């Protein structure tokens, strides 16, 4: 199989949350442990930082990688989902894993994958960990896929754990309250390993304190700590919280012998996109008319992004919007600005929500909208109708953004 065939096989043959939703979610990490053993436990052969949370874990992971790269380290970065190419998920110093490594990994282990019915995510974690081990990275930043306790990535023992924040997302897997979700994400807290919590929330603070205490793990609430006000090339007011989280995590790994200067932190935070290739975080696609895209897709994320959008100066606001079918629209629709024209679409994945259903819901809320057959058609129409002093925003789902960048 060539690279295209290999990736298609991974996508089509195996359960994958990105496409299927709930049916792809595993309730334990037994398969991951089985695979790790089969691969001779690559997760024990490199140092790591583990990053969980409802929002901001992708940006936080990329910021950390950028800072450590500036400090001269060979840095692995594992994130999900990808926007354009599967290989975006696995990088070293901003360079994507080679197509050949992906092909050979699947070829070598295909019969084992089939025999044990491994999921797409389990396979990908195995691939990333083997790659980082073989390439002898100094440290790898590992972003949790979903939750924490039962996530495939949760077989590592990191230098520091991070939980950015807790919001009501993926409730069908993780629980219906902030406390229940916090318990799942707190599953990445390990014995005697420090944990940095990005945001203090009254509903979850006690949950984290208790799990940390039980594990004799030092706990730091980043928003309660005084830190230097660093700037980043990642735009969006919401990045301020992530910057504080990163700063605290760096302090913890400095205590473990990593040599990171203030200048490394400054340069790393100002060159995240250049160093890591991050896409889709308050990304300005073009200037006239101004087009902004952002992958925020749950209530907490959209609340911040919509607030920022209203601070933009424009004559008219055009919003290209689509969601997945397990999204509870009632939790987000009230956040969307009334003073906008909506171009509704279905992201091109099996679990995308029909544009007609989306249109019915928007019309019910008296929002000015029209549905289109594809993301590209919706986007092209919005661009055609927008004047130079208008703003076009593209979002609602990672998968909508991935189709226009």
GROMACS .gro file of C-alpha atoms in nm:
model
  405
    1UNK     CA    1   0.000   0.000   0.000
    2UNK     CA    2   0.118   0.354  -0.073
    3UNK     CA    3   0.064   0.639   0.178
    4UNK     CA    4  -0.281   0.725   0.043
    5UNK     CA    5  -0.394   0.360   0.059
    6UNK     CA    6  -0.248   0.318   0.408
    7UNK     CA    7  -0.425   0.620   0.553
    8UNK     CA    8  -0.751   0.526   0.378
    9UNK     CA    9  -0.728   0.178   0.530
   10UNK     CA   10  -0.675   0.330   0.875
   11UNK     CA   11  -0.974   0.560   0.830
   12UNK     CA   12  -1.212   0.306   0.681
   13UNK     CA   13  -1.132  -0.026   0.850
   14UNK     CA   14  -1.117   0.079   1.211
   15UNK     CA   15  -1.353   0.249   1.455
   16UNK     CA   16  -1.265   0.616   1.470
   17UNK     CA   17  -1.430   0.879   1.685
   18UNK     CA   18  -1.367   1.154   1.429
   19UNK     CA   19  -1.596   0.979   1.182
   20UNK     CA   20  -1.825   0.765   1.392
   21UNK     CA   21  -1.873   0.939   1.724
   22UNK     CA   22  -1.981   0.740   2.026
   23UNK     CA   23  -1.954   0.390   1.878
   24UNK     CA   24  -1.577   0.434   1.842
   25UNK     CA   25  -1.520   0.520   2.207
   26UNK     CA   26  -1.350   0.248   2.411
   27UNK     CA   27  -1.427   0.205   2.781
   28UNK     CA   28  -1.080   0.091   2.885
   29UNK     CA   29  -0.715   0.113   2.777
   30UNK     CA   30  -0.652  -0.263   2.769
   31UNK     CA   31  -0.599  -0.257   2.390
   32UNK     CA   32  -0.349   0.028   2.416
   33UNK     CA   33  -0.153  -0.161   2.681
   34UNK     CA   34  -0.161  -0.470   2.458
   35UNK     CA   35  -0.027  -0.268   2.164
   36UNK     CA   36   0.238  -0.096   2.378
   37UNK     CA   37   0.362  -0.438   2.492
   38UNK     CA   38   0.366  -0.560   2.130
   39UNK     CA   39   0.577  -0.254   2.034
   40UNK     CA   40   0.814  -0.316   2.330
   41UNK     CA   41   0.679  -0.023   2.532
   42UNK     CA   42   0.802   0.282   2.341
   43UNK     CA   43   0.617   0.510   2.588
   44UNK     CA   44   0.892   0.436   2.845
   45UNK     CA   45   1.173   0.549   2.613
   46UNK     CA   46   1.114   0.926   2.605
   47UNK     CA   47   1.018   1.203   2.848
   48UNK     CA   48   0.683   1.374   2.805
   49UNK     CA   49   0.431   1.636   2.911
   50UNK     CA   50   0.066   1.525   2.912
   51UNK     CA   51  -0.201   1.784   2.822
   52UNK     CA   52  -0.576   1.739   2.885
   53UNK     CA   53  -0.871   1.979   2.907
   54UNK     CA   54  -1.191   2.080   2.732
   55UNK     CA   55  -1.052   2.386   2.552
   56UNK     CA   56  -0.704   2.514   2.484
   57UNK     CA   57  -0.516   2.185   2.502
   58UNK     CA   58  -0.412   2.205   2.135
   59UNK     CA   59  -0.284   2.563   2.162
   60UNK     CA   60  -0.115   2.486   2.495
   61UNK     CA   61   0.057   2.179   2.345
   62UNK     CA   62   0.187   2.375   2.046
   63UNK     CA   63   0.307   2.663   2.267
   64UNK     CA   64   0.499   2.422   2.490
   65UNK     CA   65   0.657   2.252   2.188
   66UNK     CA   66   0.761   2.589   2.044
   67UNK     CA   67   0.921   2.708   2.369
   68UNK     CA   68   1.115   2.383   2.412
   69UNK     CA   69   1.230   2.396   2.050
   70UNK     CA   70   1.362   2.749   2.111
   71UNK     CA   71   1.553   2.605   2.409
   72UNK     CA   72   1.731   2.369   2.170
   73UNK     CA   73   1.549   2.045   2.250
   74UNK     CA   74   1.432   1.781   2.003
   75UNK     CA   75   1.057   1.797   2.068
   76UNK     CA   76   0.790   1.546   1.970
   77UNK     CA   77   0.433   1.677   1.938
   78UNK     CA   78   0.126   1.453   1.929
   79UNK     CA   79  -0.212   1.624   1.874
   80UNK     CA   80  -0.554   1.551   1.725
   81UNK     CA   81  -0.754   1.582   1.511
   82UNK     CA   82  -0.569   1.686   1.197
   83UNK     CA   83  -0.701   1.953   0.962
   84UNK     CA   84  -0.557   1.860   0.622
   85UNK     CA   85  -0.322   1.562   0.646
   86UNK     CA   86  -0.309   1.276   0.896
   87UNK     CA   87   0.065   1.339   0.951
   88UNK     CA   88  -0.011   1.673   1.124
   89UNK     CA   89  -0.087   1.464   1.434
   90UNK     CA   90   0.275   1.351   1.477
   91UNK     CA   91   0.562   1.599   1.446
   92UNK     CA   92   0.918   1.649   1.564
   93UNK     CA   93   1.037   2.011   1.580
   94UNK     CA   94   0.746   2.111   1.358
   95UNK     CA   95   0.823   1.855   1.086
   96UNK     CA   96   0.554   1.596   1.015
   97UNK     CA   97   0.625   1.224   1.041
   98UNK     CA   98   0.735   1.084   0.703
   99UNK     CA   99   0.486   0.904   0.480
  100UNK     CA  100   0.728   0.610   0.467
  101UNK     CA  101   0.729   0.566   0.847
  102UNK     CA  102   0.347   0.558   0.850
  103UNK     CA  103   0.337   0.302   0.564
  104UNK     CA  104   0.598   0.074   0.722
  105UNK     CA  105   0.442   0.090   1.070
  106UNK     CA  106   0.102  -0.020   0.939
  107UNK     CA  107   0.256  -0.285   0.712
  108UNK     CA  108   0.457  -0.438   1.000
  109UNK     CA  109   0.166  -0.441   1.246
  110UNK     CA  110  -0.142  -0.478   1.027
  111UNK     CA  111  -0.217  -0.838   1.122
  112UNK     CA  112  -0.183  -0.751   1.493
  113UNK     CA  113  -0.423  -0.456   1.447
  114UNK     CA  114  -0.679  -0.679   1.275
  115UNK     CA  115  -0.643  -0.967   1.517
  116UNK     CA  116  -0.706  -0.739   1.816
  117UNK     CA  117  -0.957  -0.504   1.648
  118UNK     CA  118  -0.760  -0.195   1.746
  119UNK     CA  119  -0.924   0.144   1.699
  120UNK     CA  120  -0.789   0.419   1.477
  121UNK     CA  121  -0.689   0.619   1.783
  122UNK     CA  122  -0.510   0.328   1.956
  123UNK     CA  123  -0.311   0.260   1.638
  124UNK     CA  124  -0.218   0.625   1.597
  125UNK     CA  125  -0.097   0.656   1.957
  126UNK     CA  126   0.118   0.345   1.904
  127UNK     CA  127   0.261   0.496   1.586
  128UNK     CA  128   0.341   0.827   1.757
  129UNK     CA  129   0.505   0.667   2.059
  130UNK     CA  130   0.718   0.433   1.846
  131UNK     CA  131   0.823   0.725   1.624
  132UNK     CA  132   0.925   0.943   1.920
  133UNK     CA  133   1.118   0.655   2.079
  134UNK     CA  134   1.303   0.564   1.757
  135UNK     CA  135   1.383   0.928   1.680
  136UNK     CA  136   1.512   0.972   2.038
  137UNK     CA  137   1.326   1.293   2.116
  138UNK     CA  138   1.435   1.483   2.428
  139UNK     CA  139   1.072   1.533   2.526
  140UNK     CA  140   0.729   1.487   2.366
  141UNK     CA  141   0.416   1.694   2.423
  142UNK     CA  142   0.124   1.451   2.424
  143UNK     CA  143  -0.227   1.590   2.386
  144UNK     CA  144  -0.510   1.379   2.524
  145UNK     CA  145  -0.767   1.278   2.262
  146UNK     CA  146  -1.082   1.252   2.473
  147UNK     CA  147  -1.126   1.269   2.849
  148UNK     CA  148  -0.816   1.147   3.026
  149UNK     CA  149  -0.853   0.841   3.247
  150UNK     CA  150  -0.945   0.605   2.963
  151UNK     CA  151  -0.765   0.786   2.682
  152UNK     CA  152  -0.512   0.583   2.484
  153UNK     CA  153  -0.239   0.835   2.565
  154UNK     CA  154  -0.277   0.769   2.938
  155UNK     CA  155  -0.008   0.499   2.946
  156UNK     CA  156   0.273   0.757   2.979
  157UNK     CA  157   0.433   0.878   3.299
  158UNK     CA  158   0.504   1.243   3.218
  159UNK     CA  159   0.734   1.502   3.375
  160UNK     CA  160   0.428   1.719   3.434
  161UNK     CA  161   0.055   1.684   3.368
  162UNK     CA  162  -0.165   1.972   3.251
  163UNK     CA  163  -0.544   2.013   3.261
  164UNK     CA  164  -0.637   2.340   3.091
  165UNK     CA  165  -1.002   2.369   3.197
  166UNK     CA  166  -1.332   2.181   3.218
  167UNK     CA  167  -1.643   2.242   3.009
  168UNK     CA  168  -1.954   2.049   2.910
  169UNK     CA  169  -1.829   1.874   2.598
  170UNK     CA  170  -1.849   1.504   2.500
  171UNK     CA  171  -2.102   1.456   2.780
  172UNK     CA  172  -2.219   1.126   2.624
  173UNK     CA  173  -1.881   0.978   2.727
  174UNK     CA  174  -1.751   1.183   3.015
  175UNK     CA  175  -2.054   1.272   3.229
  176UNK     CA  176  -2.320   1.541   3.247
  177UNK     CA  177  -2.170   1.765   3.514
  178UNK     CA  178  -1.844   1.957   3.536
  179UNK     CA  179  -1.749   1.747   3.840
  180UNK     CA  180  -1.797   1.419   3.651
  181UNK     CA  181  -1.597   1.544   3.353
  182UNK     CA  182  -1.324   1.675   3.586
  183UNK     CA  183  -1.294   1.327   3.743
  184UNK     CA  184  -1.235   1.174   3.400
  185UNK     CA  185  -0.975   1.434   3.303
  186UNK     CA  186  -0.810   1.409   3.648
  187UNK     CA  187  -0.733   1.049   3.550
  188UNK     CA  188  -0.407   1.176   3.396
  189UNK     CA  189  -0.277   1.287   3.738
  190UNK     CA  190   0.000   1.044   3.833
  191UNK     CA  191   0.172   0.957   4.160
  192UNK     CA  192   0.428   1.223   4.259
  193UNK     CA  193   0.402   1.399   3.921
  194UNK     CA  194   0.314   1.772   3.937
  195UNK     CA  195  -0.008   1.884   3.774
  196UNK     CA  196  -0.084   2.233   3.641
  197UNK     CA  197  -0.453   2.332   3.625
  198UNK     CA  198  -0.514   2.616   3.379
  199UNK     CA  199  -0.834   2.759   3.528
  200UNK     CA  200  -0.973   2.754   3.880
  201UNK     CA  201  -1.341   2.664   3.859
  202UNK     CA  202  -1.548   2.636   4.175
  203UNK     CA  203  -1.722   2.320   4.050
  204UNK     CA  204  -1.397   2.134   3.978
  205UNK     CA  205  -1.131   2.272   4.212
  206UNK     CA  206  -1.206   2.025   4.493
  207UNK     CA  207  -1.205   1.730   4.249
  208UNK     CA  208  -0.853   1.813   4.133
  209UNK     CA  209  -0.731   1.885   4.487
  210UNK     CA  210  -0.855   1.545   4.607
  211UNK     CA  211  -0.705   1.343   4.319
  212UNK     CA  212  -0.374   1.529   4.351
  213UNK     CA  213  -0.365   1.470   4.726
  214UNK     CA  214  -0.439   1.099   4.683
  215UNK     CA  215  -0.150   1.078   4.435
  216UNK     CA  216   0.087   1.294   4.643
  217UNK     CA  217   0.106   1.516   4.333
  218UNK     CA  218   0.200   1.883   4.362
  219UNK     CA  219  -0.088   2.092   4.219
  220UNK     CA  220  -0.054   2.440   4.072
  221UNK     CA  221  -0.348   2.656   3.961
  222UNK     CA  222  -0.194   2.868   3.684
  223UNK     CA  223  -0.450   3.149   3.704
  224UNK     CA  224  -0.369   3.196   4.074
  225UNK     CA  225   0.004   3.234   4.009
  226UNK     CA  226   0.182   3.558   3.932
  227UNK     CA  227   0.360   3.523   3.598
  228UNK     CA  228   0.524   3.750   3.344
  229UNK     CA  229   0.271   3.873   3.084
  230UNK     CA  230   0.412   3.710   2.770
  231UNK     CA  231   0.272   3.775   2.422
  232UNK     CA  232   0.207   3.513   2.154
  233UNK     CA  233   0.163   3.501   1.778
  234UNK     CA  234  -0.151   3.296   1.846
  235UNK     CA  235  -0.416   3.565   1.839
  236UNK     CA  236  -0.726   3.564   2.050
  237UNK     CA  237  -0.777   3.699   2.400
  238UNK     CA  238  -0.843   3.341   2.512
  239UNK     CA  239  -0.474   3.257   2.460
  240UNK     CA  240  -0.383   3.459   2.773
  241UNK     CA  241  -0.498   3.170   2.995
  242UNK     CA  242  -0.304   2.917   2.787
  243UNK     CA  243   0.012   3.131   2.812
  244UNK     CA  244  -0.012   3.130   3.193
  245UNK     CA  245  -0.058   2.752   3.190
  246UNK     CA  246   0.246   2.706   2.966
  247UNK     CA  247   0.459   2.934   3.185
  248UNK     CA  248   0.376   2.730   3.496
  249UNK     CA  249   0.443   2.400   3.318
  250UNK     CA  250   0.783   2.529   3.204
  251UNK     CA  251   0.866   2.623   3.566
  252UNK     CA  252   0.794   2.264   3.668
  253UNK     CA  253   1.017   2.106   3.404
  254UNK     CA  254   1.293   2.355   3.482
  255UNK     CA  255   1.291   2.201   3.830
  256UNK     CA  256   1.351   1.864   3.661
  257UNK     CA  257   1.665   1.983   3.484
  258UNK     CA  258   1.534   2.127   3.159
  259UNK     CA  259   1.723   2.442   3.072
  260UNK     CA  260   1.472   2.700   2.943
  261UNK     CA  261   1.550   3.072   2.958
  262UNK     CA  262   1.309   3.367   2.970
  263UNK     CA  263   1.422   3.451   2.616
  264UNK     CA  264   1.334   3.095   2.504
  265UNK     CA  265   0.985   3.142   2.649
  266UNK     CA  266   0.942   3.482   2.483
  267UNK     CA  267   1.064   3.363   2.141
  268UNK     CA  268   0.878   3.033   2.165
  269UNK     CA  269   0.546   3.200   2.238
  270UNK     CA  270   0.594   3.454   1.958
  271UNK     CA  271   0.681   3.187   1.698
  272UNK     CA  272   0.430   2.908   1.763
  273UNK     CA  273   0.294   2.891   1.407
  274UNK     CA  274   0.642   2.909   1.251
  275UNK     CA  275   0.791   2.648   1.487
  276UNK     CA  276   0.503   2.399   1.498
  277UNK     CA  277   0.278   2.466   1.197
  278UNK     CA  278  -0.036   2.513   1.408
  279UNK     CA  279  -0.348   2.597   1.207
  280UNK     CA  280  -0.701   2.713   1.280
  281UNK     CA  281  -0.667   2.918   1.602
  282UNK     CA  282  -0.808   3.267   1.530
  283UNK     CA  283  -0.635   3.234   1.195
  284UNK     CA  284  -0.659   3.530   0.958
  285UNK     CA  285  -0.701   3.369   0.617
  286UNK     CA  286  -0.714   3.692   0.418
  287UNK     CA  287  -0.731   4.067   0.483
  288UNK     CA  288  -0.988   4.215   0.243
  289UNK     CA  289  -1.254   4.120   0.321
  290UNK     CA  290  -1.108   3.999   0.649
  291UNK     CA  291  -1.161   3.622   0.688
  292UNK     CA  292  -1.111   3.464   1.032
  293UNK     CA  293  -1.138   3.094   1.108
  294UNK     CA  294  -1.131   2.920   1.446
  295UNK     CA  295  -1.182   2.558   1.548
  296UNK     CA  296  -1.377   2.644   1.869
  297UNK     CA  297  -1.675   2.409   1.875
  298UNK     CA  298  -1.817   2.379   2.228
  299UNK     CA  299  -1.996   2.630   2.449
  300UNK     CA  300  -1.693   2.745   2.646
  301UNK     CA  301  -1.476   2.786   2.336
  302UNK     CA  302  -1.742   2.955   2.124
  303UNK     CA  303  -1.838   3.195   2.404
  304UNK     CA  304  -1.486   3.340   2.408
  305UNK     CA  305  -1.445   3.343   2.030
  306UNK     CA  306  -1.786   3.503   1.962
  307UNK     CA  307  -1.711   3.773   2.218
  308UNK     CA  308  -1.383   3.844   2.039
  309UNK     CA  309  -1.560   3.846   1.702
  310UNK     CA  310  -1.797   4.120   1.820
  311UNK     CA  311  -1.491   4.333   1.905
  312UNK     CA  312  -1.391   4.333   1.537
  313UNK     CA  313  -1.475   4.645   1.336
  314UNK     CA  314  -1.694   4.566   1.035
  315UNK     CA  315  -1.985   4.692   0.827
  316UNK     CA  316  -2.144   4.347   0.797
  317UNK     CA  317  -2.068   4.010   0.955
  318UNK     CA  318  -2.089   3.688   0.751
  319UNK     CA  319  -2.061   3.353   0.933
  320UNK     CA  320  -1.997   3.021   0.758
  321UNK     CA  321  -2.110   2.761   1.011
  322UNK     CA  322  -2.146   2.385   1.042
  323UNK     CA  323  -2.142   2.130   1.324
  324UNK     CA  324  -2.131   1.755   1.390
  325UNK     CA  325  -2.453   1.564   1.456
  326UNK     CA  326  -2.384   1.487   1.823
  327UNK     CA  327  -2.361   1.859   1.902
  328UNK     CA  328  -2.643   1.987   2.124
  329UNK     CA  329  -2.730   2.304   1.934
  330UNK     CA  330  -2.930   2.436   2.229
  331UNK     CA  331  -2.604   2.473   2.425
  332UNK     CA  332  -2.441   2.702   2.167
  333UNK     CA  333  -2.700   2.877   1.952
  334UNK     CA  334  -2.768   3.155   2.205
  335UNK     CA  335  -2.397   3.253   2.185
  336UNK     CA  336  -2.414   3.329   1.813
  337UNK     CA  337  -2.446   3.698   1.715
  338UNK     CA  338  -2.786   3.815   1.593
  339UNK     CA  339  -2.628   4.079   1.367
  340UNK     CA  340  -2.484   3.829   1.116
  341UNK     CA  341  -2.572   3.656   0.790
  342UNK     CA  342  -2.528   3.279   0.828
  343UNK     CA  343  -2.412   3.045   0.551
  344UNK     CA  344  -2.492   2.698   0.682
  345UNK     CA  345  -2.322   2.378   0.568
  346UNK     CA  346  -2.247   2.017   0.658
  347UNK     CA  347  -1.883   1.925   0.713
  348UNK     CA  348  -1.781   1.645   0.479
  349UNK     CA  349  -1.763   1.361   0.733
  350UNK     CA  350  -2.020   1.090   0.817
  351UNK     CA  351  -2.117   1.252   1.146
  352UNK     CA  352  -2.166   1.602   1.003
  353UNK     CA  353  -2.509   1.751   1.083
  354UNK     CA  354  -2.732   1.804   0.779
  355UNK     CA  355  -2.735   2.167   0.664
  356UNK     CA  356  -3.117   2.151   0.639
  357UNK     CA  357  -3.153   2.051   1.006
  358UNK     CA  358  -2.913   2.329   1.099
  359UNK     CA  359  -3.115   2.576   0.890
  360UNK     CA  360  -3.443   2.477   1.059
  361UNK     CA  361  -3.287   2.533   1.400
  362UNK     CA  362  -3.140   2.872   1.302
  363UNK     CA  363  -3.468   2.991   1.148
  364UNK     CA  364  -3.646   2.887   1.466
  365UNK     CA  365  -3.417   3.132   1.649
  366UNK     CA  366  -3.488   3.406   1.390
  367UNK     CA  367  -3.131   3.413   1.262
  368UNK     CA  368  -3.073   3.530   0.902
  369UNK     CA  369  -2.951   3.217   0.726
  370UNK     CA  370  -2.937   3.005   0.414
  371UNK     CA  371  -2.808   2.648   0.373
  372UNK     CA  372  -2.561   2.528   0.110
  373UNK     CA  373  -2.467   2.188  -0.031
  374UNK     CA  374  -2.106   2.204   0.085
  375UNK     CA  375  -1.865   2.400   0.303
  376UNK     CA  376  -1.690   2.531  -0.009
  377UNK     CA  377  -2.015   2.654  -0.164
  378UNK     CA  378  -2.113   2.830   0.160
  379UNK     CA  379  -1.765   2.983   0.192
  380UNK     CA  380  -1.748   3.096  -0.173
  381UNK     CA  381  -2.092   3.259  -0.144
  382UNK     CA  382  -1.994   3.441   0.175
  383UNK     CA  383  -1.673   3.571   0.013
  384UNK     CA  384  -1.864   3.683  -0.298
  385UNK     CA  385  -2.122   3.873  -0.094
  386UNK     CA  386  -1.878   4.031   0.152
  387UNK     CA  387  -1.756   4.385   0.086
  388UNK     CA  388  -1.402   4.499   0.171
  389UNK     CA  389  -1.503   4.635   0.513
  390UNK     CA  390  -1.701   4.324   0.611
  391UNK     CA  391  -1.578   4.031   0.820
  392UNK     CA  392  -1.625   3.664   0.728
  393UNK     CA  393  -1.594   3.411   1.013
  394UNK     CA  394  -1.567   3.036   0.947
  395UNK     CA  395  -1.625   2.788   1.229
  396UNK     CA  396  -1.855   2.570   1.439
  397UNK     CA  397  -1.643   2.261   1.383
  398UNK     CA  398  -1.280   2.164   1.326
  399UNK     CA  399  -1.402   1.986   1.013
  400UNK     CA  400  -1.557   2.300   0.863
  401UNK     CA  401  -1.232   2.493   0.916
  402UNK     CA  402  -1.026   2.209   0.765
  403UNK     CA  403  -1.214   2.243   0.435
  404UNK     CA  404  -1.127   2.611   0.378
  405UNK     CA  405  -0.763   2.645   0.489
   0.00000   0.00000   0.00000
